[in-house]
Short mmCIF file of C-alpha atoms in Angstrom, two decimals:
data_model
loop_
_atom_site.label_atom_id
_atom_site.label_comp_id
_atom_site.label_asym_id
_atom_site.label_seq_id
_atom_site.Cartn_x
_atom_site.Cartn_y
_atom_site.Cartn_z
CA GLU A 1 154.64 147.69 -72.94
CA VAL A 2 151.06 147.85 -71.69
CA GLN A 3 148.50 147.14 -74.39
CA LEU A 4 144.72 147.01 -74.29
CA VAL A 5 142.99 145.89 -77.47
CA GLU A 6 139.21 145.97 -77.74
CA SER A 7 137.13 143.98 -80.19
CA GLY A 8 133.54 142.98 -80.79
CA GLY A 9 131.97 146.26 -81.80
CA GLY A 10 129.79 146.70 -84.84
CA LEU A 11 126.32 147.48 -86.09
CA GLU A 12 123.44 145.97 -84.14
CA GLN A 13 119.71 146.51 -84.19
CA PRO A 14 117.81 147.97 -81.23
CA GLY A 15 117.07 145.21 -78.75
CA GLY A 16 120.02 143.17 -79.92
CA SER A 17 123.17 142.05 -78.11
CA LEU A 18 126.91 142.45 -78.48
CA ARG A 19 129.85 141.15 -76.47
CA LEU A 20 132.91 143.34 -76.28
CA SER A 21 136.33 141.97 -75.40
CA CYS A 22 139.52 143.65 -74.25
CA ALA A 23 142.80 141.74 -74.48
CA ALA A 24 145.40 142.97 -72.01
CA SER A 25 149.15 142.52 -72.07
CA GLY A 26 152.31 144.04 -70.61
CA PHE A 27 151.19 144.07 -66.98
CA THR A 28 149.92 141.69 -64.28
CA PHE A 29 146.27 141.79 -65.30
CA SER A 30 145.03 140.03 -62.17
CA ASP A 31 146.39 142.82 -59.95
CA TYR A 32 144.32 145.65 -61.43
CA SER A 33 140.71 146.73 -61.49
CA MET A 34 139.36 147.47 -64.94
CA ASN A 35 136.69 149.71 -66.41
CA TRP A 36 134.60 150.37 -69.49
CA VAL A 37 134.15 153.98 -70.60
CA ARG A 38 132.21 155.09 -73.65
CA GLN A 39 132.13 158.19 -75.81
CA ALA A 40 129.29 159.01 -78.16
CA PRO A 41 130.36 160.74 -81.40
CA GLY A 42 131.35 164.33 -80.65
CA LYS A 43 130.45 163.96 -76.97
CA GLY A 44 132.25 163.61 -73.67
CA LEU A 45 133.37 160.59 -71.70
CA GLU A 46 130.89 158.42 -69.80
CA TRP A 47 132.03 155.83 -67.27
CA ILE A 48 129.80 152.77 -67.51
CA SER A 49 131.28 149.88 -65.54
CA TYR A 50 133.98 148.75 -63.10
CA ILE A 51 135.24 145.33 -62.03
CA SER A 52 137.68 144.63 -59.22
CA SER A 53 140.82 142.59 -59.77
CA SER A 54 139.25 139.39 -58.42
CA SER A 55 135.82 139.99 -60.00
CA SER A 56 134.28 140.14 -56.52
CA ILE A 57 133.00 143.70 -57.00
CA THR A 58 131.23 145.18 -60.01
CA TYR A 59 129.65 148.57 -60.50
CA TYR A 60 127.47 149.99 -63.27
CA ALA A 61 126.19 153.34 -64.40
CA ALA A 62 122.43 153.71 -64.09
CA SER A 63 122.17 154.04 -67.88
CA VAL A 64 123.34 150.44 -68.40
CA LYS A 65 122.48 148.64 -65.15
CA GLY A 66 120.40 145.55 -65.78
CA ARG A 67 121.35 145.44 -69.47
CA PHE A 68 125.16 145.25 -69.44
CA THR A 69 127.38 142.78 -67.58
CA ILE A 70 131.09 143.23 -66.98
CA SER A 71 133.32 140.20 -66.44
CA ARG A 72 136.94 139.17 -66.71
CA ASP A 73 139.08 136.08 -67.15
CA ASN A 74 142.37 136.59 -65.33
CA ALA A 75 143.79 133.37 -66.74
CA LYS A 76 143.34 134.74 -70.25
CA ASN A 77 144.11 138.40 -69.43
CA SER A 78 140.77 139.42 -70.82
CA LEU A 79 137.97 141.81 -69.95
CA PHE A 80 134.43 141.56 -71.32
CA LEU A 81 131.26 143.59 -71.61
CA GLN A 82 128.05 141.75 -72.45
CA MET A 83 125.59 144.26 -73.82
CA ASN A 84 121.93 143.23 -74.07
CA ASN A 85 118.76 145.05 -75.07
CA LEU A 86 120.78 147.65 -76.93
CA ARG A 87 119.35 151.10 -77.54
CA ALA A 88 120.21 153.83 -80.02
CA GLU A 89 121.70 155.87 -77.18
CA ASP A 90 124.26 153.12 -76.56
CA SER A 91 125.96 154.04 -79.84
CA ALA A 92 129.48 155.10 -78.95
CA VAL A 93 133.13 154.19 -78.96
CA TYR A 94 133.74 151.83 -76.05
CA TYR A 95 137.09 151.93 -74.30
CA CYS A 96 138.51 149.52 -71.77
CA ALA A 97 140.67 151.32 -69.22
CA LYS A 98 143.07 150.13 -66.54
CA ASP A 99 143.20 151.53 -63.03
CA ASN A 100 146.49 153.26 -62.26
CA ARG A 101 147.10 151.53 -58.94
CA PRO A 102 146.87 147.82 -58.08
CA ARG A 103 143.89 146.76 -55.94
CA GLU A 104 142.83 150.39 -55.53
CA ILE A 105 140.28 152.50 -57.34
CA SER A 106 142.14 155.29 -59.09
CA GLY A 107 142.44 157.15 -62.37
CA TYR A 108 142.96 155.23 -65.60
CA ASP A 109 146.53 155.19 -66.87
CA TYR A 110 146.04 153.03 -69.95
CA TRP A 111 143.20 152.98 -72.43
CA GLY A 112 142.51 150.81 -75.43
CA GLN A 113 141.99 152.30 -78.87
CA GLY A 114 138.26 151.73 -78.57
CA THR A 115 135.67 149.74 -80.48
CA LEU A 116 132.72 151.41 -82.18
CA VAL A 117 129.21 150.23 -81.37
CA THR A 118 126.38 151.47 -83.57
CA VAL A 119 122.80 150.64 -82.66
CA SER A 120 120.44 151.30 -85.54
CA SER A 121 117.72 149.60 -87.52
CA GLU B 1 125.23 160.70 -58.38
CA ILE B 2 128.02 163.24 -58.04
CA VAL B 3 127.82 165.84 -60.80
CA MET B 4 131.16 167.19 -62.05
CA THR B 5 130.98 170.66 -63.59
CA GLN B 6 133.90 171.99 -65.62
CA SER B 7 134.48 175.60 -66.57
CA PRO B 8 134.92 177.28 -68.87
CA ALA B 9 133.61 175.16 -71.71
CA THR B 10 136.21 176.66 -74.04
CA LEU B 11 139.43 178.40 -73.12
CA SER B 12 141.49 180.41 -75.60
CA VAL B 13 145.08 180.93 -74.53
CA SER B 14 148.12 182.39 -76.25
CA PRO B 15 151.25 180.22 -76.51
CA GLY B 16 153.39 180.63 -73.41
CA ASP B 17 150.51 181.89 -71.29
CA ARG B 18 149.00 180.18 -68.28
CA ALA B 19 145.79 178.16 -68.64
CA THR B 20 143.59 177.55 -65.61
CA LEU B 21 140.81 174.95 -65.82
CA SER B 22 138.24 174.42 -63.09
CA CYS B 23 136.29 171.38 -61.95
CA ARG B 24 133.60 171.46 -59.29
CA ALA B 25 131.95 168.47 -57.63
CA SER B 26 128.37 168.55 -56.37
CA GLN B 27 129.56 166.94 -53.13
CA THR B 28 132.92 166.13 -51.67
CA VAL B 29 135.15 163.68 -53.50
CA THR B 30 138.06 164.21 -51.06
CA SER B 31 141.17 163.95 -53.30
CA LYS B 32 139.81 161.17 -55.49
CA LEU B 33 140.01 163.15 -58.68
CA ALA B 34 141.76 162.59 -61.99
CA TRP B 35 142.42 164.83 -64.99
CA TYR B 36 142.65 163.55 -68.56
CA GLN B 37 143.74 165.09 -71.83
CA GLN B 38 142.12 164.01 -75.10
CA LYS B 39 143.62 165.36 -78.29
CA PRO B 40 141.56 165.26 -81.49
CA GLY B 41 141.23 161.71 -82.78
CA GLN B 42 143.15 160.26 -79.85
CA VAL B 43 142.48 158.22 -76.74
CA PRO B 44 142.27 159.97 -73.35
CA ARG B 45 145.54 160.28 -71.47
CA LEU B 46 145.84 160.40 -67.68
CA LEU B 47 147.52 163.62 -66.56
CA ILE B 48 146.80 163.89 -62.85
CA ASN B 49 145.72 161.32 -60.24
CA GLY B 50 144.76 161.92 -56.63
CA ALA B 51 144.02 165.58 -57.48
CA SER B 52 147.68 166.61 -57.61
CA ALA B 53 149.97 163.70 -58.55
CA ARG B 54 151.29 163.90 -62.09
CA ALA B 55 151.09 160.65 -63.99
CA SER B 56 154.19 159.06 -65.45
CA GLY B 57 155.70 161.03 -68.32
CA VAL B 58 153.48 164.09 -67.91
CA PRO B 59 155.39 167.36 -68.37
CA ALA B 60 155.94 169.50 -65.30
CA ARG B 61 153.95 172.38 -66.81
CA PHE B 62 150.80 170.44 -65.88
CA SER B 63 149.77 170.70 -62.23
CA GLY B 64 146.66 169.84 -60.27
CA SER B 65 145.36 171.24 -57.02
CA GLY B 66 142.31 171.23 -54.78
CA SER B 67 140.34 168.88 -52.59
CA GLY B 68 136.76 168.39 -51.48
CA THR B 69 134.64 170.01 -54.16
CA GLU B 70 136.93 172.49 -55.94
CA PHE B 71 139.77 171.47 -58.23
CA THR B 72 142.07 173.18 -60.69
CA LEU B 73 144.27 172.00 -63.54
CA THR B 74 146.95 174.52 -64.47
CA ILE B 75 149.08 174.53 -67.59
CA SER B 76 151.84 176.94 -66.67
CA SER B 77 153.03 177.78 -70.18
CA LEU B 78 150.74 176.60 -72.95
CA GLN B 79 152.35 174.80 -75.87
CA SER B 80 150.74 174.19 -79.24
CA GLU B 81 150.62 170.45 -78.53
CA ASP B 82 148.40 171.11 -75.49
CA VAL B 83 145.39 171.85 -77.69
CA ALA B 84 142.88 169.27 -76.49
CA VAL B 85 139.78 168.65 -74.44
CA TYR B 86 140.47 168.18 -70.73
CA TYR B 87 138.19 166.10 -68.51
CA CYS B 88 138.04 165.69 -64.76
CA GLN B 89 136.70 162.51 -63.16
CA GLN B 90 135.83 161.63 -59.59
CA TYR B 91 136.44 158.09 -58.38
CA TYR B 92 135.33 158.61 -54.80
CA ILE B 93 131.76 157.34 -55.11
CA ARG B 94 130.20 155.26 -57.87
CA PRO B 95 129.18 156.07 -60.51
CA PHE B 96 132.64 157.43 -61.28
CA THR B 97 131.47 160.49 -63.14
CA PHE B 98 133.31 162.67 -65.64
CA GLY B 99 132.92 166.38 -66.15
CA GLY B 100 131.71 167.69 -69.49
CA GLY B 101 135.19 168.81 -70.53
CA THR B 102 137.03 172.03 -71.25
CA LYS B 103 138.31 172.61 -74.77
CA VAL B 104 141.66 174.44 -74.80
CA GLU B 105 142.53 176.24 -77.99
CA ILE B 106 145.28 178.55 -79.10
#
């Protein structure tokens, strides 16, 4: 059974940092690209970052570029999001999401349960 | 950035009736489009990939069509459990943008 479990969310002050983790199991993690998607309370979905299966390619939304860094450890089946210089508008539930097809950008067939990030003084 | 526009914002449908949801891209995304269903309090679920391919386990009443800039998600006979917000997403060009969603209610 595919499982994605996020952790690392919480309350942080503006300008602070958080590191989100996503533990993957039930599939060959190193074969699939991964993504982070966020959802502010009562709002829609916002894609924020992508990483290829080998970590050779990363993409970011303009809203987080230069502040957030996506990475992965295929040996530990883990995905990460380092979030620096946090702003109030970064407050959201953060989901990790798995691409549907190996080594190909596609829709996301599995999502974690999400971790809540709140940025407030 | 490709802007994805979904319409209508809210769709009220009687049980057993057909629901038609639209998604328009500001420029071509070829067939690189996915549809998701998000029920209240739940995680998004992939329904359609590649504009028209149903994901594993998705009931046959859900179908996707279109290419280029115009896409449609059709629920052929609405069930009560289909009440949700539906999102389209393009993955043709980064950033991989989502539409604003269509809320389907009974």
